[in-house]
Short mmCIF file of C-alpha atoms in Angstrom, two decimals:
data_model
loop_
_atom_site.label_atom_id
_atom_site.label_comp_id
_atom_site.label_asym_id
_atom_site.label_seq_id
_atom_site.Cartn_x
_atom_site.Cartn_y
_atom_site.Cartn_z
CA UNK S 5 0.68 -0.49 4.12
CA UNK S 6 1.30 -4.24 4.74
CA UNK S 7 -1.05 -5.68 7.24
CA UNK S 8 -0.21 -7.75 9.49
CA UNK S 9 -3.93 -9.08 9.59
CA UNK S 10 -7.60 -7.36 10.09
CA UNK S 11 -6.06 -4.23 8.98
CA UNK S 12 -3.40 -3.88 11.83
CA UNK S 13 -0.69 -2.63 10.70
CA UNK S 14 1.30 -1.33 13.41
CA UNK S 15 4.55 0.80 12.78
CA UNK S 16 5.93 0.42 9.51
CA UNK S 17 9.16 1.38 8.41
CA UNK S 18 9.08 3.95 5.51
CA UNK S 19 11.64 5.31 3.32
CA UNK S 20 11.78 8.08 0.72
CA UNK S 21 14.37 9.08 -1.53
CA UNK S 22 14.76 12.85 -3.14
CA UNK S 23 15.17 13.36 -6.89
CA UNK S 24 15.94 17.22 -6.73
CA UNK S 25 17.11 19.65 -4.48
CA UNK S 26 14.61 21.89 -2.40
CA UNK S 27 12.01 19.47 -2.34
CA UNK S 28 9.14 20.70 -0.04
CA UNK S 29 6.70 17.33 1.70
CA UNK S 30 3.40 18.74 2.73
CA UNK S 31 1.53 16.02 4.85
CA UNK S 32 -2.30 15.27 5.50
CA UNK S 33 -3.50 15.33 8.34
CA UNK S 34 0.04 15.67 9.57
CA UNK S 35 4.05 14.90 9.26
CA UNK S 36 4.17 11.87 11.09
CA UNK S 37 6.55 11.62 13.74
CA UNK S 38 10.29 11.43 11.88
CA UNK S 39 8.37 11.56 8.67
CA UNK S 40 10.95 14.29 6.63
CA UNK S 41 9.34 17.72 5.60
CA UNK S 42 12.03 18.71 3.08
CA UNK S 43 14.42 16.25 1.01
CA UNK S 44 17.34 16.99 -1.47
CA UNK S 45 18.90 15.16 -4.40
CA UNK S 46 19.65 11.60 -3.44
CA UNK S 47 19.19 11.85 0.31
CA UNK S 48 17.52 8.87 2.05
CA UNK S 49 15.67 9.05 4.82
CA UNK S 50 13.63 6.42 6.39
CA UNK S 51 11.22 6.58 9.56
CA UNK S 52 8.25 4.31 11.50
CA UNK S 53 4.75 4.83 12.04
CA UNK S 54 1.07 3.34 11.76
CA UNK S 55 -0.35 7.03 10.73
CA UNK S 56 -2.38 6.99 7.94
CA UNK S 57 -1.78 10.24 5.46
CA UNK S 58 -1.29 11.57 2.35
CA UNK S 59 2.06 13.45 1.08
CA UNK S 60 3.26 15.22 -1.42
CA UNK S 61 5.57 17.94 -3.20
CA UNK S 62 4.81 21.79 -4.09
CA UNK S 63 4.81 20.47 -7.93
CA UNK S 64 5.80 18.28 -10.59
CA UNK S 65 9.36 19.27 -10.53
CA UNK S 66 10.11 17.98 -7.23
CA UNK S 67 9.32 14.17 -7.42
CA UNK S 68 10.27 11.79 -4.84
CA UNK S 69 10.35 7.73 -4.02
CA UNK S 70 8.77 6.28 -1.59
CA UNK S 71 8.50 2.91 -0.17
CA UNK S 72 7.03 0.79 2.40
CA UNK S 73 8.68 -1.80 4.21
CA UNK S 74 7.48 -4.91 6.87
CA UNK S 75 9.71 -5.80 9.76
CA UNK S 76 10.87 -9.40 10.43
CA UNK S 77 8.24 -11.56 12.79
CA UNK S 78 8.59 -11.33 16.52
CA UNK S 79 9.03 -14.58 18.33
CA UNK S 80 8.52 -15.54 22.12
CA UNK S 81 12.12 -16.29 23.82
CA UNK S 82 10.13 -17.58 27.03
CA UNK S 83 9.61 -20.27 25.13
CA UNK S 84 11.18 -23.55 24.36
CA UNK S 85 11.76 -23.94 21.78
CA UNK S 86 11.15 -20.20 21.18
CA UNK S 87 7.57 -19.47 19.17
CA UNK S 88 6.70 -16.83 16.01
CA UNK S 89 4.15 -14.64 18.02
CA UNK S 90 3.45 -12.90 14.48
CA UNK S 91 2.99 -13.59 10.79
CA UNK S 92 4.78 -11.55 8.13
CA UNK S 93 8.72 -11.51 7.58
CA UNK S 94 10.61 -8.88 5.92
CA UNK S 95 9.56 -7.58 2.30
CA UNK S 96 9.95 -3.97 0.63
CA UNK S 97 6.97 -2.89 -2.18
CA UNK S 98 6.87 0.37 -3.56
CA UNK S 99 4.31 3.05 -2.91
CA UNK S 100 2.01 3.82 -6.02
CA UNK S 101 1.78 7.92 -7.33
CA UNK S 102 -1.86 8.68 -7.24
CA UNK S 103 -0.96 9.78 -10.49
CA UNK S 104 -0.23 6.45 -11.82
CA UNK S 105 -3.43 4.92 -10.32
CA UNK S 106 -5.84 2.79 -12.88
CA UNK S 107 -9.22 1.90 -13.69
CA UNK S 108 -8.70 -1.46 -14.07
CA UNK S 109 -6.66 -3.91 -12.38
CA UNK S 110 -5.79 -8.15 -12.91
CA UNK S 111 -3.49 -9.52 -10.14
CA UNK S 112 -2.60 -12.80 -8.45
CA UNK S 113 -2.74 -14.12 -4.59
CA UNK S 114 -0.69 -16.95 -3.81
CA UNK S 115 -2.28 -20.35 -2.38
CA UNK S 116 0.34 -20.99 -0.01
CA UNK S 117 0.43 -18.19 2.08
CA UNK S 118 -2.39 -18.65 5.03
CA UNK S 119 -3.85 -14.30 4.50
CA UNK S 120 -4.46 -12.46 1.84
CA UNK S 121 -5.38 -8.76 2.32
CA UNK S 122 -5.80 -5.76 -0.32
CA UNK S 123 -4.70 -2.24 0.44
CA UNK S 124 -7.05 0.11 -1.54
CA UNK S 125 -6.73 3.45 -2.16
CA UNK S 126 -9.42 5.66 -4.41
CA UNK S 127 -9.41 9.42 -5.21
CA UNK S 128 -12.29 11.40 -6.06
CA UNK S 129 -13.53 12.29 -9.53
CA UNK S 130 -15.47 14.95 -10.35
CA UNK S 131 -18.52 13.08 -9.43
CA UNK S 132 -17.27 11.90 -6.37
CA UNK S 133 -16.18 8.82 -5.11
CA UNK S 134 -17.08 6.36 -7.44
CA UNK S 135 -17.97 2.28 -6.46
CA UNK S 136 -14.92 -0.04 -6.76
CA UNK S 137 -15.44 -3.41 -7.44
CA UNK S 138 -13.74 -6.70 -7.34
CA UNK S 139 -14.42 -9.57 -9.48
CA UNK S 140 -14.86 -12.18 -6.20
CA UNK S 141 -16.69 -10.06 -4.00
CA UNK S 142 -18.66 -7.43 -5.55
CA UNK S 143 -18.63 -3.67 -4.33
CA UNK S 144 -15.52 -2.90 -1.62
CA UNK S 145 -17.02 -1.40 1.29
CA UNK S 146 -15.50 -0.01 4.59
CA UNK S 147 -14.12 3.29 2.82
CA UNK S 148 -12.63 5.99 5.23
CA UNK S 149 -10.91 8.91 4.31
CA UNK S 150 -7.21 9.72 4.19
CA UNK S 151 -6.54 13.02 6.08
CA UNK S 152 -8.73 16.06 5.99
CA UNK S 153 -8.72 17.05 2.12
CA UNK S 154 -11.76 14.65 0.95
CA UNK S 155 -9.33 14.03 -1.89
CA UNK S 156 -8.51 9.96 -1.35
CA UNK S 157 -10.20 6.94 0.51
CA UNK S 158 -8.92 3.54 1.64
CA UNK S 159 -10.08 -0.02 2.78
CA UNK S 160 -8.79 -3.12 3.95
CA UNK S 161 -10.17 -5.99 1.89
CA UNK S 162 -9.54 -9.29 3.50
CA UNK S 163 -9.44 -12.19 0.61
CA UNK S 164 -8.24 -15.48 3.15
CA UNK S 165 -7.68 -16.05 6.46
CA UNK S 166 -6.06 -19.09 7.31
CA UNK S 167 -6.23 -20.63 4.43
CA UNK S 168 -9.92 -19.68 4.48
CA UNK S 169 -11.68 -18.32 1.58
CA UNK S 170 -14.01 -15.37 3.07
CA UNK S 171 -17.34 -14.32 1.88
CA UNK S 172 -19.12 -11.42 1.01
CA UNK S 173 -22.77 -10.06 0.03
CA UNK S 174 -21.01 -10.16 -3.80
CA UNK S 175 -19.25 -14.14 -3.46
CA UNK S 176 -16.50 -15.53 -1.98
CA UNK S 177 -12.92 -14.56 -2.19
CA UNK S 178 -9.95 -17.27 -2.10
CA UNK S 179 -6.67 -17.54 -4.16
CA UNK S 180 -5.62 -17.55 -8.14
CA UNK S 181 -6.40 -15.14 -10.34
CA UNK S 182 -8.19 -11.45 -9.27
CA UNK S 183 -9.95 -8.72 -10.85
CA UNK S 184 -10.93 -5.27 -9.68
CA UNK S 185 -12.50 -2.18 -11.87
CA UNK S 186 -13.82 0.94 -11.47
CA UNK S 187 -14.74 4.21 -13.38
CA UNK S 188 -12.34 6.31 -11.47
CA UNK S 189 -8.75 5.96 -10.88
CA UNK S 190 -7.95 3.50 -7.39
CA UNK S 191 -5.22 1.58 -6.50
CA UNK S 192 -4.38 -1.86 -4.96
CA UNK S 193 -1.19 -3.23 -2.74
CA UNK S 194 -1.36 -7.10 -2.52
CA UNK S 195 -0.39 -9.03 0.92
CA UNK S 196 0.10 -12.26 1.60
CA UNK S 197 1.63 -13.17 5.23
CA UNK S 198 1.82 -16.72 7.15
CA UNK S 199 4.27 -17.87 10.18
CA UNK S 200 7.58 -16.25 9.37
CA UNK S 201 6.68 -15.20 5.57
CA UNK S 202 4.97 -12.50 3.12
CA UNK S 203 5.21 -10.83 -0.02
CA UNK S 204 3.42 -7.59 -1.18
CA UNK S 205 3.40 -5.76 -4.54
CA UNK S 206 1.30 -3.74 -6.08
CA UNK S 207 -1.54 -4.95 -7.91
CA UNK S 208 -0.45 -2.33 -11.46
CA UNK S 209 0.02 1.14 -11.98
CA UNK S 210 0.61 3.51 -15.01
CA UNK S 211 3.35 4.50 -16.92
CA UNK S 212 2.41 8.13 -17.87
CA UNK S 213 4.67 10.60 -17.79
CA UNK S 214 4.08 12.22 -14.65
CA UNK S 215 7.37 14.84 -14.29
CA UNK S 216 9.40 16.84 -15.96
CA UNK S 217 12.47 15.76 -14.27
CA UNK S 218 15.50 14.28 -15.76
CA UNK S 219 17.08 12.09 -12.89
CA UNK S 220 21.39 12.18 -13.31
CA UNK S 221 22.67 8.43 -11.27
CA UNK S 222 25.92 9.09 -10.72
CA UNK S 223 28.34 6.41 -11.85
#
């Protein structure tokens, strides 16, 4: 989700696209409000919310896209001449299959936007949660759990703050060049937001064949 700062996120606009028809979306904890519960081949739906869940589809055969978007900034009209009252401005950055998620991860923050903030996401192993590091800080901390299932975790990793490089017990984060590893599978979104601008992306993700789906574009 694309913060805002300090892990506020607020309502986000969402949209997901079905692949195939009969597609089934099982939520956790719950469907958030306007979130669909079915999709068929090629419909689009989008919705808003700050809900943090998990979702998915009754198998492999019924993949789906999904995508998260920020909203333009707000500004003051009391004002004159009118003030931003936000950061951010409009981007659109896909969402990452937990399928696709890696071990390993080299990504870039860019020195002229004021914040910096990570999205993580980790699922468990076999031997549970495992540590997640990054190269700047040391061990990410702050984990809290994504819906009932015990299945994922996530944390808000703030890298600048006004321009401000921000410490932790491991170093001090700022901008250029990141790293972040682990021996289980995790992922990482990337935001940068200042007065009336952001980006976001994804720090990586897999290419694996995850479906056995053959998607038809019509022409």
């Amino acid at each position: 989700m694309g913060s805002r700062g300090e892990g506020c996120a607020g309502a986000l606009p969402w949209r997901f696209v079905g692949a195939v028809n009969g597609t089934v979306l099982t939520y956790d904890p719950a469907p958030p409000v306007g979130a669909p519960t079915k999709l068929g081949a090629g419909q689009v739906v989008s919705f808003a919310t700050s809900d943090v869940v998990t979702v998915k589809s009754q198998d492999a055969s019924h993949p789906f896209y999904a995508a998260v978007y920020m909203t333009g900034s707000m500004y003051n009209a009391s004002t004159t001449p009118p003030n931003s009252r936000t950061t951010g401005d409009p981007d659109f950055v896909n969402a990452v299959p937990s399928d696709q998620f890696l071990d390993h991860y080299v990504f870039f923050t860019d020195h002229t936007y004021a914040n910096t903030t990570l999205t993580m996401v980790r699922r468990k192993t076999s031997k549970g949660f495992l540590r997640v590091t990054l190269d700047c800080a040391g061990e990410v901390s702050g984990w809290a759990p994504i819906g009932t299932s015990g299945e994922y975790e996530y944390a808000w990793v703030q890298l600048t703050k006004t321009f401000q490089s921000q410490a932790f017990a491991g170093g001090s984060c700022g901008y250029g060049r990141q790293g972040a590893s682990s021996d289980g599978p995790f992922s990482i979104t990337v935001w940068g937001t200042d007065l009336d601008a952001s980006y976001g992306f994804p720090g990586g993700m897999g290419l694996r064949p995850i479906m056995p789906v053959t998607v038809t574009v019509p022409k």
